[in-house]
CSV table of N, CA and C and ligand atoms in Angstrom, one decimal:
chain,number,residue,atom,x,y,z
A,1,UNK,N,0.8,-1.2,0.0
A,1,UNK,CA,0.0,0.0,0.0
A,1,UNK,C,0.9,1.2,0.0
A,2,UNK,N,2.2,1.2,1.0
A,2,UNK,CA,2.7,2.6,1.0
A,2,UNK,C,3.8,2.5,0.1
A,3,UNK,N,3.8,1.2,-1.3
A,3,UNK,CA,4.7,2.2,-2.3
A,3,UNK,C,3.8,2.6,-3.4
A,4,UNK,N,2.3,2.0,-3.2
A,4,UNK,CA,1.9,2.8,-4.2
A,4,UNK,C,2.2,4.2,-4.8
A,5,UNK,N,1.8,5.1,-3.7
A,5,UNK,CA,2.2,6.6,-3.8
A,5,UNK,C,3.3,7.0,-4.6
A,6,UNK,N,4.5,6.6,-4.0
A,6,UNK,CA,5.8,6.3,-4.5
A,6,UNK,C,6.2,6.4,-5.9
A,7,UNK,N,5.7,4.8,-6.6
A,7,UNK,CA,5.5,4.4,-7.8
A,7,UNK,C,4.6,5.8,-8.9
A,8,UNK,N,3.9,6.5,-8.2
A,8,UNK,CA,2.6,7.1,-8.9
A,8,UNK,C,3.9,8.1,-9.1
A,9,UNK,N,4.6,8.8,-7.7
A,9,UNK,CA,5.5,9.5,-8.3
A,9,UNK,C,6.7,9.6,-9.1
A,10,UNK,N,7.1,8.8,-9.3
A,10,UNK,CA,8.2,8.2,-10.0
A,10,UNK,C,7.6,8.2,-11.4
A,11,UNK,N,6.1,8.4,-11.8
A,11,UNK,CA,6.0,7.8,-13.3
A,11,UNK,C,5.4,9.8,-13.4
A,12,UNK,N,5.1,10.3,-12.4
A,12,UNK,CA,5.0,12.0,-12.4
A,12,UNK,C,6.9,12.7,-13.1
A,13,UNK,N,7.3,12.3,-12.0
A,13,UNK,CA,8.8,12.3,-12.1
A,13,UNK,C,9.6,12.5,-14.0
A,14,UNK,N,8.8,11.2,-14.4
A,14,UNK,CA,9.0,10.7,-15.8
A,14,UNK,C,8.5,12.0,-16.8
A,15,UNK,N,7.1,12.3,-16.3
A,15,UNK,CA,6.3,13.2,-17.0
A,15,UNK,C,7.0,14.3,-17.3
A,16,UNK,N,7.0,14.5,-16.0
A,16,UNK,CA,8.1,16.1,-16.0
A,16,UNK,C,9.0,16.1,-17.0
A,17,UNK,N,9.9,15.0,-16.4
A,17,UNK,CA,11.0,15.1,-17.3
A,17,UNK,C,10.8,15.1,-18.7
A,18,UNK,N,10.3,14.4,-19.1
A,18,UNK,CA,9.5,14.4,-20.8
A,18,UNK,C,9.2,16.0,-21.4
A,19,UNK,N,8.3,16.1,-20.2
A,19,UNK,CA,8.3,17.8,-20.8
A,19,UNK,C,9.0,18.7,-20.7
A,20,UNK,N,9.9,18.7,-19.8
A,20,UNK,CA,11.2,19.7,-19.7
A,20,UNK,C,12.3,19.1,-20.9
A,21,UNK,N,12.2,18.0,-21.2
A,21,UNK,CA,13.2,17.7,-22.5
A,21,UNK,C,12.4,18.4,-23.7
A,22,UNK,N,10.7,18.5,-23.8
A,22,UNK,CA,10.5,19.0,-24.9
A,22,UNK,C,10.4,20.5,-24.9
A,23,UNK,N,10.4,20.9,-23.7
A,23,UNK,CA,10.8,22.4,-23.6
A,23,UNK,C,12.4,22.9,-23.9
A,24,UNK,N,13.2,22.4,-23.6
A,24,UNK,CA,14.1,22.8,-23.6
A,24,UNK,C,14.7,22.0,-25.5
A,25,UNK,N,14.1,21.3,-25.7
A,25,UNK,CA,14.2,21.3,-26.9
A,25,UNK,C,13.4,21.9,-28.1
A,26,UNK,N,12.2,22.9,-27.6
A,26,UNK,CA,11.5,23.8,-28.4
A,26,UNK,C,13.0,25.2,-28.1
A,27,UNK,N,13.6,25.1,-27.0
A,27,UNK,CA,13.9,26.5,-26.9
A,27,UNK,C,15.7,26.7,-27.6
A,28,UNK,N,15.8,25.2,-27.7
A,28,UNK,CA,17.1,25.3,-29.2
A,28,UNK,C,16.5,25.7,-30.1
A,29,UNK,N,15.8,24.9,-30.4
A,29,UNK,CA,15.1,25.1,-32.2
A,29,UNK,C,14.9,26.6,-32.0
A,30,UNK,N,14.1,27.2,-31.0
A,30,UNK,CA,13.9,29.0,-31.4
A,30,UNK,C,15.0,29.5,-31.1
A,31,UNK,N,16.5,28.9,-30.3
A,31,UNK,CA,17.6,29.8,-30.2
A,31,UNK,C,18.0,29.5,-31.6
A,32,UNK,N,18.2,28.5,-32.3
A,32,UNK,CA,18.9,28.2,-33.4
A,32,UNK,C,18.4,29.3,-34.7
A,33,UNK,N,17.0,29.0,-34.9
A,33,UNK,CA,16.2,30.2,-35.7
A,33,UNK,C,16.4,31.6,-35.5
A,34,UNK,N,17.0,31.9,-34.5
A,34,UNK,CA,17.0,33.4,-34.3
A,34,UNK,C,18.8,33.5,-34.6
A,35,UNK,N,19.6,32.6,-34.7
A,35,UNK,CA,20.8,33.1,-35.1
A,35,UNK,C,20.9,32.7,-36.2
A,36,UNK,N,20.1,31.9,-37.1
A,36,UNK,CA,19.6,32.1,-38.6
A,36,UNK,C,19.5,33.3,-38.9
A,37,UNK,N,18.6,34.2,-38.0
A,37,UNK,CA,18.5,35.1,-38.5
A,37,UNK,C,18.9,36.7,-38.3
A,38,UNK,N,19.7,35.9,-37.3
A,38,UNK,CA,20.7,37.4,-37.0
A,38,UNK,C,21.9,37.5,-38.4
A,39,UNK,N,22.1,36.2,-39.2
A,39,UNK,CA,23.4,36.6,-40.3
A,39,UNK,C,23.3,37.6,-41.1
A,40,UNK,N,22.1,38.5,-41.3
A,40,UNK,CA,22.0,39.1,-42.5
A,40,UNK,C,21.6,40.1,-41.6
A,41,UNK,N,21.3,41.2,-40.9
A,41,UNK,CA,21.2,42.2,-40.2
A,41,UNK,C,20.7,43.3,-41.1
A,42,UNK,N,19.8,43.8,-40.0
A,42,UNK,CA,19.7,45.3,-40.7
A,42,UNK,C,20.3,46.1,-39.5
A,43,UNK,N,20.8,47.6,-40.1
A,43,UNK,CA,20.9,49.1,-39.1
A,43,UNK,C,20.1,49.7,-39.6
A,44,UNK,N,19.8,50.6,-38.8
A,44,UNK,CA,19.1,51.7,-38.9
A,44,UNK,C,19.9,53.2,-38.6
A,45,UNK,N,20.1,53.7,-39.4
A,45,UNK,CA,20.3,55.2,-39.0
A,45,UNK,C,19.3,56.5,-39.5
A,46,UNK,N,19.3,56.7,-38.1
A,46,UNK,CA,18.3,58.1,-37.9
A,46,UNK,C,19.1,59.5,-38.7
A,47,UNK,N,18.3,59.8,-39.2
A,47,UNK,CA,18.8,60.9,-40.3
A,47,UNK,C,17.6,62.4,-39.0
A,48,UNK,N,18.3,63.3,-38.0
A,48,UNK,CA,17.2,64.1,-37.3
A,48,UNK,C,18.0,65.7,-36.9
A,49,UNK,N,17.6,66.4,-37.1
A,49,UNK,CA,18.5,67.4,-36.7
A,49,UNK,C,19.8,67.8,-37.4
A,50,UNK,N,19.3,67.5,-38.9
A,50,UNK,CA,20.9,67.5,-39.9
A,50,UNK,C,22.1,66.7,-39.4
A,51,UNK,N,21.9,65.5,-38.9
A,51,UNK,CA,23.2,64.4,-38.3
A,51,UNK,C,22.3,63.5,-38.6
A,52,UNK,N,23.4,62.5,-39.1
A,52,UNK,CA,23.5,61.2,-38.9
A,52,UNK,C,23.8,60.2,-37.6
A,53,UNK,N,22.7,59.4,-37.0
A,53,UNK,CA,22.9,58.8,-35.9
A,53,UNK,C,22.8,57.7,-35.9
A,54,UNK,N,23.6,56.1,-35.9
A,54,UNK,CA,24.6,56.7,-35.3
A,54,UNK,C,25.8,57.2,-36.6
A,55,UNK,N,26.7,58.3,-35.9
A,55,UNK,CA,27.5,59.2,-37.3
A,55,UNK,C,28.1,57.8,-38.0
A,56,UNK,N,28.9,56.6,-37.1
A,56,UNK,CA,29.7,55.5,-37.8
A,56,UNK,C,28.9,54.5,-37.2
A,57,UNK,N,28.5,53.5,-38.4
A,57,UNK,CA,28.1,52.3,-38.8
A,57,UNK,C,28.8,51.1,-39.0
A,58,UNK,N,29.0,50.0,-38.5
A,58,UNK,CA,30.2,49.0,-38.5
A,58,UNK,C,28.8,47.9,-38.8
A,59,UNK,N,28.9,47.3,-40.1
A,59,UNK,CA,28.0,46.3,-40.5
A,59,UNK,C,29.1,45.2,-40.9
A,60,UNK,N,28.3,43.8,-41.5
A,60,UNK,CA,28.9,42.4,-42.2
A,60,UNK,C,28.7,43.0,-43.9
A,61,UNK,N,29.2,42.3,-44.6
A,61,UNK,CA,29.0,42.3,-45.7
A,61,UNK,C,27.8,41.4,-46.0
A,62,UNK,N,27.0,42.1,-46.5
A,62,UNK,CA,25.4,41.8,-47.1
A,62,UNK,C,24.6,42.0,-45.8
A,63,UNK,N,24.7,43.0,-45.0
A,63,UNK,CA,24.0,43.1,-44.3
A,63,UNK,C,22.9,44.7,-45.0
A,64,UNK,N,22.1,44.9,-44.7
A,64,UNK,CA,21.2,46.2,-44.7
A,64,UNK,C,21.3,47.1,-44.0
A,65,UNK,N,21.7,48.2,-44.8
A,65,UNK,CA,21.4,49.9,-43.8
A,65,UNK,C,20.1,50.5,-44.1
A,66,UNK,N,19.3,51.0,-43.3
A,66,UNK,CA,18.4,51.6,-43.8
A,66,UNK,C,18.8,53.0,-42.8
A,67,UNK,N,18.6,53.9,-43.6
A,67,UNK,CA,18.5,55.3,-43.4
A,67,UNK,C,17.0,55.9,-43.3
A,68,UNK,N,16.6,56.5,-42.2
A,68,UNK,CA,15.6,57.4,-42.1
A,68,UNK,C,15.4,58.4,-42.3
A,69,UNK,N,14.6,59.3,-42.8
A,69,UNK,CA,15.0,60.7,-42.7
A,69,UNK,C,13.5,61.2,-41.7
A,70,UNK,N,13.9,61.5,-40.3
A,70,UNK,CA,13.0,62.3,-39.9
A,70,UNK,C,13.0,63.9,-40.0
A,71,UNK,N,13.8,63.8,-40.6
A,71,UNK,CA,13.1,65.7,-40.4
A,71,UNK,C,12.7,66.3,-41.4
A,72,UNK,N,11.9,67.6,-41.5
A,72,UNK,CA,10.7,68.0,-42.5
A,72,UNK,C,11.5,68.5,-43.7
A,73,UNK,N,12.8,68.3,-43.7
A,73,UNK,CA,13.1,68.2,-45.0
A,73,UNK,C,14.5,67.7,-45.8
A,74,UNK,N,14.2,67.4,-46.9
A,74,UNK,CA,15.0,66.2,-47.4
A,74,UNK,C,16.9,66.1,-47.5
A,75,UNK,N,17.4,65.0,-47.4
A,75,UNK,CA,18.9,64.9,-47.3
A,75,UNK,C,18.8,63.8,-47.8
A,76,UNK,N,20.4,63.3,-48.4
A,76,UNK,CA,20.8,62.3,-49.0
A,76,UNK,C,21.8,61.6,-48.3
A,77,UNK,N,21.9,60.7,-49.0
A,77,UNK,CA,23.4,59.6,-47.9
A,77,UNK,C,24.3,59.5,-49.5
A,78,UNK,N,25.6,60.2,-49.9
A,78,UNK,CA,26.0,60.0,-50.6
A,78,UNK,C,27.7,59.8,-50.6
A,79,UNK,N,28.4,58.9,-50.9
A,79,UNK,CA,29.6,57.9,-50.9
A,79,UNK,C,29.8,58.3,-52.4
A,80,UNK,N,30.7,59.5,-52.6
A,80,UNK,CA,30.6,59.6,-54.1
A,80,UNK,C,31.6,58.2,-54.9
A,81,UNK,N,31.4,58.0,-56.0
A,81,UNK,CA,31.3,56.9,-56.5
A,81,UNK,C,31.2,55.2,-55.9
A,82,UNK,N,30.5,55.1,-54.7
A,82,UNK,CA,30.2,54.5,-54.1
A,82,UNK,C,28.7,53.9,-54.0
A,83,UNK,N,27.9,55.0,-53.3
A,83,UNK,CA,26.8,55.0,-53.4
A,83,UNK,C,25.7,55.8,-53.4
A,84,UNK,N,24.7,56.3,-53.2
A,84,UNK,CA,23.9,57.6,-53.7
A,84,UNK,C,22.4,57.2,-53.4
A,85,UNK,N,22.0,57.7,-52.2
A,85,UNK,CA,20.5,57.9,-52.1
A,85,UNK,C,19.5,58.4,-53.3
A,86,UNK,N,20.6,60.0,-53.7
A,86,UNK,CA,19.9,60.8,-54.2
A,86,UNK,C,18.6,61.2,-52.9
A,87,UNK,N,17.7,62.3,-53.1
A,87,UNK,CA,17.1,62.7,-52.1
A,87,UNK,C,16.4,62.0,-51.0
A,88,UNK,N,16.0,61.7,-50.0
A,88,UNK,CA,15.7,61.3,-49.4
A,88,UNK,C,14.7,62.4,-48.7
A,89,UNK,N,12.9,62.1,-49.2
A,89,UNK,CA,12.4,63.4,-48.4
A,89,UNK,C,11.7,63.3,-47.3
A,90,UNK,N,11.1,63.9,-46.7
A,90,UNK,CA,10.7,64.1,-45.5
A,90,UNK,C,10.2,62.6,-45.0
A,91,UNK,N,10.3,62.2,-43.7
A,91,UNK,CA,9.6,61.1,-43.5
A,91,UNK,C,10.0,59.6,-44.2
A,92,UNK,N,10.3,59.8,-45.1
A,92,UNK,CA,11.0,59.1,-46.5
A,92,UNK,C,12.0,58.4,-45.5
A,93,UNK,N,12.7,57.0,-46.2
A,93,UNK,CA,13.8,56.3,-46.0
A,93,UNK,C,14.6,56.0,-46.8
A,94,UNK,N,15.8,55.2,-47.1
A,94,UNK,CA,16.7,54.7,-47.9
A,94,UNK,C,17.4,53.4,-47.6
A,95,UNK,N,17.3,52.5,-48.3
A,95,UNK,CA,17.7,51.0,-47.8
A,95,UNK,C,18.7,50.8,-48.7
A,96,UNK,N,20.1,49.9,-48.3
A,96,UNK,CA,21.2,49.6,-48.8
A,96,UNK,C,21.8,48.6,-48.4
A,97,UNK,N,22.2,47.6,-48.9
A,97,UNK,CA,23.0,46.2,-48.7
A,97,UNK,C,24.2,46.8,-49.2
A,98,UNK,N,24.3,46.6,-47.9
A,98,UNK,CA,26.2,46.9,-48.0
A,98,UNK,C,27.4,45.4,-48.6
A,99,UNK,N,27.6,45.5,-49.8
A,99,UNK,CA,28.1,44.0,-50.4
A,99,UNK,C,29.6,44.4,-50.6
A,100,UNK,N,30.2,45.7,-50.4
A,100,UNK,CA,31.5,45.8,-51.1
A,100,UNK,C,32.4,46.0,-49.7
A,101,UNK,N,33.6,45.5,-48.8
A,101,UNK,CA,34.0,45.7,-47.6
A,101,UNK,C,34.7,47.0,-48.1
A,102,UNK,N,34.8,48.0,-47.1
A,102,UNK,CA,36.0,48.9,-46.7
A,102,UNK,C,35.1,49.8,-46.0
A,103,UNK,N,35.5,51.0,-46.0
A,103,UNK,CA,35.3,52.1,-44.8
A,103,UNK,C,34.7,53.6,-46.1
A,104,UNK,N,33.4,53.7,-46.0
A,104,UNK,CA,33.1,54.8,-46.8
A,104,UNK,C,32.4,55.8,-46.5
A,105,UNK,N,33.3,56.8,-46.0
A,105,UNK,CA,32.8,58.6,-45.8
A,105,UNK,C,31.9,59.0,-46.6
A,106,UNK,N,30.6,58.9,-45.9
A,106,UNK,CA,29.9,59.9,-47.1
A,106,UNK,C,29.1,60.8,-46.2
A,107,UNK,N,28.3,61.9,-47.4
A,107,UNK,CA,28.3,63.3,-46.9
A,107,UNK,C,26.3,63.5,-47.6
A,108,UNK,N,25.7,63.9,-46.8
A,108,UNK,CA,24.8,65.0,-47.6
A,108,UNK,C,24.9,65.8,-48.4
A,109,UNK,N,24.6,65.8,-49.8
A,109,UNK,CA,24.9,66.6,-50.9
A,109,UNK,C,24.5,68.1,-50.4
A,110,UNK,N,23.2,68.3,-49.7
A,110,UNK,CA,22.8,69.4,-49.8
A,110,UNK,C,23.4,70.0,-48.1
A,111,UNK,N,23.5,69.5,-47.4
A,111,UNK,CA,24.0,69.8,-46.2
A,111,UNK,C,25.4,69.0,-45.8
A,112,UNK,N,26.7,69.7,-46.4
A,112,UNK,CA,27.9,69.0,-46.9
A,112,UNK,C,28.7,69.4,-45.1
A,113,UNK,N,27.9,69.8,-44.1
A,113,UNK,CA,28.6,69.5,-43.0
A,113,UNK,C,28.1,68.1,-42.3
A,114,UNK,N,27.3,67.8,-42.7
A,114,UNK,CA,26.8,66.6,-42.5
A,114,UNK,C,27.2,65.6,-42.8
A,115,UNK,N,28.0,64.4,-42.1
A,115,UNK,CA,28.7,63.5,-42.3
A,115,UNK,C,28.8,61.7,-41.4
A,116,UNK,N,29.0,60.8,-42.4
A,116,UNK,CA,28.6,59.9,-41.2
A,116,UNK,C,29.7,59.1,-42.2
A,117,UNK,N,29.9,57.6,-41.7
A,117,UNK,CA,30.8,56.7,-42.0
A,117,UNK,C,30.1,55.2,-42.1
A,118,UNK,N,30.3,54.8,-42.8
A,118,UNK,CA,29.7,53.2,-43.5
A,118,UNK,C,31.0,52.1,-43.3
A,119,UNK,N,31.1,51.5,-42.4
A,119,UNK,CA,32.3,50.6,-42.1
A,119,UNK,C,31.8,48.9,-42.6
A,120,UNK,N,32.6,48.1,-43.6
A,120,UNK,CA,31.7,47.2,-44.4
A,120,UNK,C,32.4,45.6,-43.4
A,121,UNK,N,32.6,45.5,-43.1
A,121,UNK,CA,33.4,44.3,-42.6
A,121,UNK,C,33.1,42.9,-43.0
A,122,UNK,N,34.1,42.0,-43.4
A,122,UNK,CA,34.1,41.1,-43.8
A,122,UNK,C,33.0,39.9,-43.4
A,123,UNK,N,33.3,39.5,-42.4
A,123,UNK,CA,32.2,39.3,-41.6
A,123,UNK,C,31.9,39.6,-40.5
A,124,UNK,N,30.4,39.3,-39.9
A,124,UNK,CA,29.5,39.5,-38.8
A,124,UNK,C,31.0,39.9,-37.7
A,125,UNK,N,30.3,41.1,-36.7
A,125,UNK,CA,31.3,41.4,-35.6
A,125,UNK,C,30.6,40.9,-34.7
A,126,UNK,N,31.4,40.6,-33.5
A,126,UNK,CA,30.9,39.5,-32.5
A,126,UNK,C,29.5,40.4,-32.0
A,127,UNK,N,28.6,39.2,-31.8
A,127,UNK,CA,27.5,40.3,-31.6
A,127,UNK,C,28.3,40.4,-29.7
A,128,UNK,N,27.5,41.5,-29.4
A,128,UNK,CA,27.2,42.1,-28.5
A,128,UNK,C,28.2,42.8,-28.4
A,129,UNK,N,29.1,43.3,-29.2
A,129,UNK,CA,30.6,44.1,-28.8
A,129,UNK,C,30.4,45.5,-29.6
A,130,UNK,N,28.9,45.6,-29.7
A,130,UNK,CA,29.0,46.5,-30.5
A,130,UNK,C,27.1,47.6,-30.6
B,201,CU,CU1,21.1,67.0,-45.5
């Protein structure tokens, strides 16, 4: 009579464990899917107050920049013979896959004190160091 109890727990015991193996093996599968999908990155830089934020950008190669432009009126992201928004107007954005590695200064055509830096790097930088 008193190992029934016992026995009942031992096969609870089992249960658990079954489900904590399928928990912890749903939470690979979504750790794994989410560093699938960190290889290809986007940034974002806030275009607000005539500056670029942040001014220097350190990406992977084939990763995405997207440029914002919040302020009420228009600027460009231009890398002469590199790359070229051309205008960018109010509210408006600009997206760019950065595919070519090196370090490229570019400037607002129309507001030429305005300046930021596109850093392409070979590959992915260790995440969190940055
Ligand atoms: Cu501008």
């Amino acid at each position: 009579m008193q190992q029934l109890p016992s026995r009942g727990n031992g096969q609870r015991q089992r249960q658990l464990f079954a489900v904590a193996l399928a928990a912890a093996w749903a939470l690979l599968n979504v750790g794994s899917g989410a560093i699938a999908a960190q290889r290809l990155s986007r940034y974002t830089v806030v275009i607000q107050g005539a500056k670029f934020e942040p001014e220097v950008v350190s990406v992977a190669r084939g990763d995405e920049v997207v440029w914002i432009n919040k302020d009420p009126y228009p600027h460009t992201v231009t890398a002469p013979g590199e790359f070229d928004s051309h205008e960018i107007i109010a509210g408006a954005s600009w997206r760019y896959v950065a595919r070519k590695v090196g370090e490229f200064p570019y400037a607002c055509t129309l507001h030429p004190n305005m300046k930021g830096t596109l850093k392409v790097e070979r590959s992915a930088p260790p995440r969190g160091l940055h």
